[in-house]
Short mmCIF file of C-alpha atoms in Angstrom, two decimals:
data_model
loop_
_atom_site.label_atom_id
_atom_site.label_comp_id
_atom_site.label_asym_id
_atom_site.label_seq_id
_atom_site.Cartn_x
_atom_site.Cartn_y
_atom_site.Cartn_z
CA MET A 16 110.04 96.40 147.72
CA SER A 17 110.49 97.25 144.04
CA LEU A 18 111.25 93.62 143.21
CA TYR A 19 108.35 92.26 145.26
CA SER A 20 105.77 94.60 143.71
CA PHE A 21 107.18 94.01 140.22
CA LEU A 22 106.92 90.21 140.57
CA LYS A 23 103.36 90.47 141.87
CA ILE A 24 102.39 92.29 138.65
CA ASN A 25 104.79 90.42 136.31
CA PRO A 26 105.20 86.85 137.65
CA ASN A 27 107.13 85.62 134.58
CA PRO A 28 109.51 88.43 133.54
CA SER A 29 112.60 88.32 131.37
CA MET A 30 115.99 89.51 132.61
CA ILE A 31 115.62 92.64 130.47
CA ASP A 32 112.27 93.31 132.17
CA ILE A 33 114.00 92.97 135.55
CA GLU A 34 116.74 95.46 134.67
CA SER A 35 114.18 97.94 133.34
CA ALA A 36 112.16 97.66 136.55
CA PHE A 37 115.23 98.56 138.61
CA ASP A 38 116.39 101.51 136.50
CA GLY A 39 115.43 104.05 139.17
CA ASN A 40 116.76 102.29 142.27
CA ILE A 41 119.76 103.95 143.85
CA CYS A 42 121.90 101.83 146.19
CA ARG A 43 124.39 103.54 148.49
CA CYS A 44 125.82 100.61 150.40
CA THR A 45 126.83 97.96 147.84
CA GLY A 46 127.34 97.25 144.16
CA TYR A 47 124.51 96.73 141.72
CA ARG A 48 125.79 93.38 140.45
CA PRO A 49 124.63 91.24 143.40
CA ILE A 50 121.31 93.10 143.55
CA LEU A 51 120.61 92.46 139.86
CA ASP A 52 121.86 88.86 140.14
CA ALA A 53 119.40 88.19 142.93
CA ALA A 54 116.57 89.88 141.06
CA LYS A 55 117.30 88.10 137.77
CA SER A 56 117.06 84.71 139.51
CA PHE A 57 113.26 85.19 139.28
CA SER A 58 113.31 85.65 135.49
CA LYS A 59 112.16 83.05 132.95
CA ASP A 60 115.46 83.14 131.02
CA PHE A 61 117.76 82.95 134.06
CA GLN A 62 120.57 80.38 133.96
CA LEU A 63 122.33 79.04 137.03
CA ASN A 64 125.90 80.16 137.60
CA PRO A 65 128.75 77.69 138.13
CA SER A 66 129.17 76.56 141.74
CA ASN A 67 132.37 78.55 142.23
CA VAL A 68 130.58 81.80 141.47
CA VAL A 69 128.79 83.70 144.21
CA PRO A 70 125.93 83.35 144.79
CA ASN A 71 125.31 79.66 144.07
CA PHE A 72 121.59 79.76 143.27
CA SER A 73 121.36 75.97 142.98
CA GLU A 74 121.60 75.75 146.77
CA MET A 75 118.71 78.17 147.31
CA LYS A 76 115.06 77.39 147.77
CA ALA A 77 112.82 78.17 144.79
CA TYR A 78 110.37 81.03 145.11
CA ASP A 79 106.80 79.92 145.75
CA PRO A 80 104.08 82.60 145.49
CA GLN A 81 101.95 80.52 147.87
CA MET A 82 104.37 81.50 150.65
CA ASP A 83 103.44 85.17 150.30
CA ILE A 84 101.62 86.79 153.17
CA PRO A 85 98.12 87.53 151.76
CA PHE A 86 97.10 91.16 151.38
CA PRO A 87 94.54 92.06 154.10
CA ILE A 88 91.08 91.38 152.71
CA ASP A 89 89.64 94.35 154.61
CA LEU A 90 91.88 96.71 152.67
CA ILE A 91 90.97 95.08 149.35
CA GLU A 92 87.23 95.42 149.98
CA ASN A 93 87.48 98.83 151.62
CA LYS A 94 85.90 101.41 149.32
CA ARG A 95 87.82 104.64 149.05
CA LYS A 96 86.22 107.68 150.54
CA SER A 97 86.83 111.35 150.01
CA ILE A 98 89.41 112.83 152.35
CA LYS A 99 89.67 116.34 153.68
CA ILE A 100 92.60 117.53 155.81
CA GLU A 101 93.09 121.09 157.08
CA LYS A 102 96.21 122.46 158.75
CA ASN A 103 98.07 125.78 158.81
CA ASN A 104 96.02 127.51 156.09
CA ILE A 105 96.39 124.46 153.83
CA THR A 106 93.40 122.30 152.90
CA TRP A 107 93.83 118.96 151.15
CA ILE A 108 90.83 117.35 149.45
CA ASP A 109 90.94 113.88 147.88
CA VAL A 110 88.12 113.42 145.35
CA GLU A 111 87.06 110.06 143.91
CA ASN A 112 85.07 110.87 140.76
CA LEU A 113 84.51 113.60 138.20
CA ASP A 114 81.13 114.73 139.58
CA GLU A 115 82.66 115.22 143.01
CA LEU A 116 85.48 117.29 141.52
CA ILE A 117 83.03 119.48 139.58
CA ASN A 118 81.01 120.12 142.74
CA GLU A 119 84.16 121.06 144.65
CA LEU A 120 85.17 123.54 141.94
CA LYS A 121 81.73 125.18 142.00
CA LEU A 122 81.98 126.02 145.69
CA ASP A 123 82.82 129.63 146.50
CA ARG A 124 85.76 129.36 148.85
CA ASN A 125 88.03 132.03 150.23
CA TYR A 126 91.43 130.67 149.13
CA ASP A 127 94.41 132.56 147.79
CA THR A 128 95.48 129.59 145.66
CA GLN A 129 93.60 126.58 144.31
CA ILE A 130 95.63 123.77 142.72
CA LEU A 131 94.64 120.45 141.14
CA LEU A 132 97.27 117.79 141.83
CA SER A 133 97.83 114.34 140.39
CA GLY A 134 101.33 112.81 140.18
CA ILE A 135 103.05 115.86 141.75
CA THR A 136 106.44 114.69 140.37
CA HIS A 137 107.39 118.21 139.23
CA PHE A 138 105.32 120.51 141.39
CA GLY A 139 105.65 118.70 144.71
CA THR A 140 109.07 119.98 145.82
CA LYS A 141 108.28 123.53 144.71
CA LEU A 142 104.96 123.42 146.54
CA LYS A 143 106.56 122.12 149.72
CA ASN A 144 109.16 124.87 149.78
CA LYS A 145 106.59 127.53 148.92
CA LEU A 146 104.21 126.52 151.68
CA ARG A 147 107.01 126.05 154.19
CA ASN A 148 108.30 129.56 153.59
CA ASN A 149 104.91 131.27 153.57
CA CYS A 150 102.16 129.49 155.48
CA SER A 151 100.05 132.66 155.43
CA ILE A 152 98.90 131.77 151.88
CA LYS A 153 95.49 130.11 152.09
CA THR A 154 95.87 127.16 149.74
CA LEU A 155 93.40 124.53 148.52
CA LEU A 156 94.96 121.34 147.13
CA ILE A 157 92.63 118.94 145.30
CA ASN A 158 94.02 115.47 144.59
CA ILE A 159 92.53 114.10 141.35
CA SER A 160 94.83 111.07 140.94
CA ASN A 161 92.08 108.58 141.89
CA ILE A 162 89.42 109.74 139.40
CA SER A 163 88.71 106.67 137.25
CA GLU A 164 87.10 108.73 134.44
CA LEU A 165 90.51 110.32 133.78
CA LYS A 166 92.30 106.97 133.56
CA LYS A 167 90.60 105.42 130.53
CA MET A 168 92.21 104.61 127.20
CA LYS A 169 90.37 103.33 124.13
CA ILE A 170 90.41 103.15 120.32
CA LEU A 171 87.63 104.67 118.20
CA ASN A 172 87.22 103.95 114.48
CA ASP A 173 85.99 106.73 112.17
CA SER A 174 85.42 104.72 109.00
CA SER A 175 83.75 107.59 107.14
CA ASN A 176 87.00 109.61 107.28
CA ASN A 177 89.41 106.66 107.17
CA ARG A 178 90.71 107.58 110.61
CA GLN A 179 91.47 105.64 113.77
CA ILE A 180 91.36 107.68 116.98
CA LEU A 181 93.23 106.85 120.17
CA GLU A 182 91.73 108.47 123.28
CA ILE A 183 94.11 108.78 126.26
CA GLY A 184 92.81 109.83 129.68
CA SER A 185 94.68 112.80 131.14
CA GLY A 186 95.04 111.06 134.51
CA LEU A 187 96.93 108.07 133.12
CA THR A 188 100.48 107.77 134.39
CA PHE A 189 103.28 106.98 131.94
CA SER A 190 103.46 103.44 133.36
CA GLU A 191 99.72 103.04 132.80
CA LEU A 192 100.13 104.43 129.26
CA GLU A 193 102.73 101.76 128.59
CA MET A 194 100.56 99.01 130.07
CA ASN A 195 97.43 100.09 128.15
CA ILE A 196 99.17 100.54 124.80
CA LYS A 197 100.45 96.96 125.09
CA LYS A 198 96.87 95.73 125.56
CA LEU A 199 95.68 97.72 122.52
CA GLU A 200 98.61 96.82 120.24
CA ALA A 201 96.62 94.31 118.19
CA GLU A 202 93.84 96.84 117.53
CA LEU A 203 96.15 99.74 116.75
CA ASN A 204 96.64 100.21 113.00
CA ASN A 205 99.72 102.41 113.29
CA LYS A 206 102.48 100.12 114.57
CA SER A 207 105.14 102.83 114.33
CA PHE A 208 103.19 104.84 116.94
CA TYR A 209 103.21 101.81 119.23
CA LYS A 210 107.01 101.60 118.91
CA THR A 211 107.28 105.35 119.50
CA ILE A 212 105.31 105.18 122.77
CA MET A 213 107.29 102.16 123.97
CA ASP A 214 110.50 104.05 123.21
CA LEU A 215 109.19 107.14 125.00
CA THR A 216 108.18 105.31 128.19
CA ARG A 217 111.53 103.53 128.30
CA LYS A 218 113.44 106.82 128.20
CA PHE A 219 111.09 108.97 130.27
CA GLY A 220 112.37 109.36 133.84
CA THR A 221 112.77 106.36 136.11
CA ARG A 222 110.24 103.63 136.83
CA GLN A 223 109.28 105.39 140.06
CA VAL A 224 108.66 108.69 138.22
CA ARG A 225 106.68 106.94 135.46
CA ASN A 226 104.47 105.35 138.10
CA PHE A 227 103.23 108.79 139.21
CA SER A 228 103.84 111.33 136.44
CA THR A 229 100.63 111.84 134.40
CA ILE A 230 100.00 112.59 130.73
CA GLY A 231 97.81 115.60 131.52
CA GLY A 232 100.27 117.05 134.00
CA ASN A 233 103.09 116.81 131.46
CA ILE A 234 101.01 118.64 128.84
CA LEU A 235 99.81 121.41 131.16
CA LEU A 236 103.31 121.93 132.57
CA GLY A 237 104.43 122.58 128.98
CA SER A 238 108.15 122.11 129.63
CA ASN A 239 110.46 123.00 126.75
CA VAL A 240 112.27 119.66 127.26
CA SER A 241 109.11 117.54 127.51
CA ASP A 242 109.58 114.16 125.82
CA LEU A 243 105.84 113.80 125.19
CA ILE A 244 104.79 117.17 123.76
CA PRO A 245 106.83 116.98 120.49
CA ILE A 246 105.19 113.62 119.73
CA LEU A 247 101.69 115.01 120.29
CA LEU A 248 102.47 118.16 118.27
CA SER A 249 103.68 116.16 115.27
CA LEU A 250 100.56 113.98 115.44
CA ASN A 251 98.26 117.04 115.70
CA ALA A 252 96.68 115.76 118.93
CA SER A 253 93.61 117.46 120.38
CA LEU A 254 92.63 118.11 124.00
CA THR A 255 89.13 117.51 125.36
CA VAL A 256 88.45 120.13 128.05
CA LEU A 257 85.51 120.19 130.47
CA MET A 258 84.33 123.79 130.95
CA LYS A 259 82.66 125.45 133.93
CA ASN A 260 79.20 125.16 132.36
CA GLY A 261 79.50 121.37 132.12
CA GLN A 262 80.05 121.37 128.34
CA THR A 263 83.21 120.08 126.66
CA LYS A 264 85.36 121.70 124.01
CA SER A 265 88.09 120.33 121.76
CA VAL A 266 91.34 122.26 121.39
CA LEU A 267 94.16 121.30 119.03
CA LEU A 268 97.42 121.07 120.94
CA ARG A 269 99.05 123.21 118.24
CA ASP A 270 96.48 125.94 119.05
CA PHE A 271 96.86 125.36 122.80
CA TYR A 272 100.52 126.27 122.31
CA LEU A 273 99.57 129.06 119.91
CA ASN A 274 102.61 130.81 118.42
CA ASN A 275 104.67 128.26 120.33
CA GLN A 276 103.63 129.84 123.64
CA LYS A 277 102.29 127.71 126.50
CA ALA A 278 98.61 128.33 127.19
CA LYS A 279 96.66 127.80 130.39
CA LEU A 280 93.23 126.41 131.10
CA ASP A 281 90.69 128.85 132.47
CA ASP A 282 89.76 128.64 136.15
CA ASN A 283 87.76 125.50 136.95
CA GLU A 284 88.40 123.92 133.52
CA ILE A 285 89.53 120.29 133.51
CA LEU A 286 91.60 118.43 130.91
CA LEU A 287 89.69 115.18 130.33
CA ASN A 288 91.61 113.37 127.60
CA ILE A 289 93.94 113.62 124.62
CA LYS A 290 92.89 112.34 121.20
CA ILE A 291 95.29 111.26 118.47
CA SER A 292 93.96 110.58 114.97
CA PHE A 293 95.76 108.19 112.61
CA ASP A 294 95.33 107.76 108.86
CA SER A 295 93.60 104.46 107.99
CA ASP A 296 93.54 104.92 104.22
CA GLU A 297 94.76 101.67 102.67
CA ASN A 298 96.50 103.69 99.97
CA SER A 299 98.71 105.58 102.45
CA ILE A 300 101.55 104.79 104.85
CA GLU A 301 101.88 106.85 108.05
CA LEU A 302 105.27 106.56 109.78
CA ILE A 303 106.38 108.10 113.07
CA LYS A 304 109.75 108.17 114.80
CA TYR A 305 110.96 109.72 118.07
CA PHE A 306 114.61 110.59 118.81
CA LYS A 307 116.15 111.80 122.05
CA GLN A 308 119.65 112.91 122.99
CA SER A 309 120.56 113.32 126.66
CA LYS A 310 123.65 113.03 128.83
CA ARG A 311 122.49 109.54 129.78
CA LYS A 312 120.46 107.31 127.48
CA GLU A 313 117.73 106.93 130.11
CA ASN A 314 116.63 108.71 133.29
CA ASP A 315 117.71 112.16 132.16
CA TYR A 316 116.33 115.39 130.71
CA SER A 317 116.63 115.89 126.97
CA ILE A 318 119.34 117.99 125.42
CA LEU A 319 117.20 117.70 122.29
CA ASN A 320 114.31 115.46 121.31
CA THR A 321 112.41 115.31 118.05
CA CYS A 322 109.38 113.58 116.57
CA PHE A 323 109.07 113.09 112.81
CA ARG A 324 105.89 112.05 111.05
CA VAL A 325 105.49 111.41 107.34
CA LEU A 326 102.41 110.36 105.35
CA LEU A 327 103.31 108.68 102.05
CA ASP A 328 101.44 107.33 99.06
CA LYS A 329 101.66 103.56 99.38
CA THR A 330 102.52 102.96 95.71
CA SER A 331 104.70 105.89 94.63
CA PHE A 332 106.13 106.80 98.07
CA ASN A 333 105.33 110.42 97.30
CA ILE A 334 105.03 112.67 100.35
CA LYS A 335 101.54 113.81 101.37
CA GLU A 336 102.40 115.37 104.73
CA PHE A 337 105.63 115.92 106.68
CA ASP A 338 105.74 117.01 110.33
CA LEU A 339 108.59 117.83 112.68
CA SER A 340 108.48 118.97 116.31
CA LEU A 341 111.43 119.58 118.64
CA GLY A 342 111.89 119.78 122.39
CA GLY A 343 114.89 121.44 124.03
CA ILE A 344 115.73 123.54 120.97
CA ASP A 345 114.09 126.69 122.37
CA SER A 346 114.65 127.91 125.91
CA SER A 347 110.93 128.38 126.59
CA TYR A 348 108.78 125.89 124.72
CA ALA A 349 108.55 122.88 122.38
CA VAL A 350 108.57 123.88 118.72
CA TYR A 351 106.40 122.65 115.82
CA LEU A 352 107.70 123.58 112.36
CA LYS A 353 104.36 124.30 110.71
CA SER A 354 105.76 125.57 107.40
CA LEU A 355 107.12 122.11 106.48
CA ASN A 356 103.77 120.27 106.66
CA LYS A 357 102.65 120.54 103.00
CA LYS A 358 105.87 121.90 101.51
CA TYR A 359 107.02 118.62 99.95
CA GLU A 360 103.66 117.36 98.70
CA ASP A 361 104.03 114.91 95.75
CA ARG A 362 107.83 114.86 96.15
CA LYS A 363 109.28 111.34 96.32
CA TRP A 364 110.74 109.94 99.55
CA GLY A 365 114.21 108.67 98.69
CA ASP A 366 115.03 111.43 96.20
CA GLU A 367 118.34 112.95 97.34
CA ASN A 368 117.27 116.39 96.10
CA VAL A 369 114.27 116.23 98.42
CA PHE A 370 116.50 115.10 101.27
CA ASN A 371 118.85 118.05 100.75
CA GLN A 372 115.98 120.52 100.53
CA ILE A 373 114.35 119.29 103.76
CA GLN A 374 117.69 119.49 105.57
CA GLN A 375 118.21 123.07 104.40
CA ASP A 376 114.65 124.05 105.30
CA ILE A 377 115.05 122.62 108.82
CA LEU A 378 118.28 124.57 109.27
CA ASP A 379 116.64 127.77 107.97
CA GLU A 380 113.77 127.35 110.43
CA LEU A 381 116.17 126.83 113.34
CA ASN A 382 118.15 129.91 112.29
CA SER A 383 115.03 132.10 112.22
CA ASN A 384 114.37 134.79 114.80
CA ALA A 385 111.24 132.93 115.98
CA ILE A 386 113.38 130.32 117.76
CA LYS A 387 115.62 131.39 120.63
CA ILE A 388 118.43 128.91 121.25
CA GLU A 389 120.27 130.15 124.35
CA SER A 390 122.93 127.42 124.66
CA ASP A 391 124.75 124.84 122.52
CA SER A 392 123.23 126.32 119.37
CA VAL A 393 125.50 124.61 116.83
CA TYR A 394 125.34 121.29 118.69
CA LYS A 395 121.52 121.27 118.84
CA LYS A 396 121.13 122.22 115.18
CA THR A 397 123.58 119.47 114.23
CA LEU A 398 121.60 117.00 116.35
CA ALA A 399 118.34 117.99 114.65
CA LEU A 400 119.84 117.43 111.18
CA SER A 401 121.42 114.19 112.38
CA PHE A 402 118.05 112.91 113.64
CA PHE A 403 116.41 113.77 110.31
CA THR A 404 119.20 111.95 108.44
CA ARG A 405 118.57 108.83 110.53
CA PHE A 406 114.80 109.12 110.01
CA TRP A 407 115.20 109.52 106.24
CA HIS A 408 117.37 106.42 105.88
CA GLN A 409 115.36 104.32 108.34
CA ILE A 410 112.23 104.97 106.26
CA LYS A 411 114.13 104.17 103.03
CA LYS A 412 115.12 100.82 104.48
CA GLN A 413 111.58 100.19 105.69
CA LEU A 414 110.29 100.87 102.16
CA ASN A 415 112.99 98.58 100.70
CA LEU A 416 114.54 101.44 98.74
CA ILE A 417 118.22 101.27 97.77
CA ASP A 418 120.26 102.85 100.54
CA ASN A 419 124.03 103.17 101.03
CA TYR A 420 123.77 103.45 104.82
CA SER A 421 124.09 100.32 106.94
CA ASN A 422 121.70 99.56 109.79
CA SER A 423 124.41 100.35 112.32
CA ASP A 424 124.70 103.86 110.84
CA VAL A 425 121.09 104.82 111.45
CA GLU A 426 119.59 102.47 114.04
CA GLU A 427 119.70 103.13 117.77
CA LEU A 428 122.59 101.72 119.77
CA GLU A 429 121.19 99.45 122.46
CA ARG A 430 122.88 98.56 125.71
CA ASN A 431 123.34 94.84 126.23
CA LEU A 432 122.09 93.11 129.34
CA SER A 433 124.52 93.83 132.18
CA SER A 434 126.51 90.95 133.61
CA GLY A 435 129.16 90.31 136.21
CA LYS A 436 130.46 87.67 138.55
CA GLN A 437 132.33 87.28 141.80
CA GLU A 438 134.81 84.44 141.95
CA ILE A 439 136.14 83.11 145.25
CA GLY A 440 139.71 81.80 145.30
CA ASP A 441 141.22 79.22 147.61
CA LEU A 442 140.01 79.71 151.14
CA ASN A 443 142.34 79.88 154.15
CA GLU A 444 141.71 76.72 156.16
CA ASN A 445 143.17 78.34 159.28
CA ASP A 446 140.83 81.35 159.08
CA PRO A 447 137.47 80.54 157.38
CA HIS A 448 136.40 84.19 157.61
CA ILE A 449 138.93 85.34 155.00
CA GLY A 450 137.53 85.17 151.48
CA ASN A 451 134.09 83.92 152.46
CA PRO A 452 131.10 86.01 151.30
CA TYR A 453 129.30 86.52 154.59
CA PRO A 454 126.06 88.51 154.47
CA HIS A 455 125.95 91.95 156.05
CA LEU A 456 124.99 91.62 159.71
CA ALA A 457 121.98 93.91 159.38
CA SER A 458 120.90 92.69 155.92
CA LEU A 459 118.18 90.32 157.18
CA LYS A 460 116.60 93.07 159.29
CA GLN A 461 116.84 95.56 156.43
CA THR A 462 115.29 93.25 153.85
CA THR A 463 112.47 92.16 156.18
CA GLY A 464 111.67 95.69 157.33
CA THR A 465 112.51 95.08 160.98
CA ALA A 466 115.65 97.24 161.16
CA SER A 467 115.41 100.17 163.57
CA TYR A 468 116.99 103.43 162.43
CA LEU A 469 117.83 106.58 164.39
CA ASP A 470 114.94 108.39 162.73
CA ASP A 471 112.57 105.71 164.04
CA ILE A 472 113.42 106.44 167.68
CA PRO A 473 110.80 108.80 169.18
CA LYS A 474 112.10 112.07 170.58
CA GLN A 475 112.27 112.37 174.36
CA HIS A 476 111.31 115.31 176.54
CA ASN A 477 114.34 117.57 177.17
CA GLU A 478 116.38 115.39 174.84
CA LEU A 479 120.06 116.35 174.64
CA GLN A 480 121.23 117.39 171.17
CA ILE A 481 124.85 117.03 170.07
CA GLY A 482 126.40 118.88 167.14
CA PHE A 483 129.91 119.38 165.81
CA VAL A 484 131.44 122.86 165.90
CA LEU A 485 134.01 123.10 163.12
CA SER A 486 136.80 125.67 162.78
#
């Protein structure tokens, strides 16, 4: 299913695209090599294997999209309608536009809890357990994931202030963020931000999580290990909030997390979008870089993540602004080191004295009483200084300054495309079954969706149950 839907959206992918699309698929019954081999056969850069290697793709029929069963036209043309489901003190409402949501929030209902839901990738399991254990709580759940007004992304140019503003709808999923930023790449002045977002979406969760997890939900959750929040803090992003009276207000994210404490929206307030402003002054260079350390390179929570931003004079390379935010360093929240912002103004990037001072200042900030590092304190501080060292030397190389570090010292280590093969030796003429790669007996039914599982069998009246009693 993952492969089919991916090919419908990306009919001409590369093998790297294929591997990325499968990064969240867990297979319990076989190895990943044959699955990836089969999937990669649809890629534009796929090369046929030798005939003695299994599978021999040259013997297989080429994929023809015309053979696909067409999607039912009735479902394509069917306009979505609002849904309301009530059961066991729980009411689910599915709203389709912003006006409908506002009207729902204005109603005076007698509920103990009222929750707006979108991707539900974090809250879903907690909500299920909470409601299962205590169905006496009258709960209203409002699904806002289909509101188109929250899924827009556009670029605005403020020429009077030499700024370019990127507006990101709060309802966009991380996959949609990735897709939209690709479309806007040509218009976006700050190419380092584009690379930062592409790096973020590659490392954030699995493909399945990115397809549902939303930008707004990630911000409002305010996790201390959020991959997104440190980026937005360093870029001084602002939130556009719709208030109960129908007016909007703008709140800087740094103020929303005032004193590094997570804030909450007031009742019936809605996060509409996030705005990021970039410097468009032709005399300045704005550079951004995101780093993440986790137990696995992808699909894992951060041990520590950081976002650095520096604004430099284009001619002298003197520092105008320097920003650093960290996730995972504090046990409660993401941290923005405000005191560093203007501290190095007019100091030259590339000066080793400046490098040493920034390193010491970062360490002093992390040693302060304002930041509570509960575990792996030395390791996380070392990581933070290591990330800054890489950032410093990457920017030096980008500015063509003399640097003693090699690219391999400071650039990210990338995993090569996976590969493998299965070779079949001489077959036994007396027993053709030995050594031959026969398909699993149930594989055709499983891949076509016709397999019947125990859970699919309806329960019978007075059905006998069997269980093991262990000593």
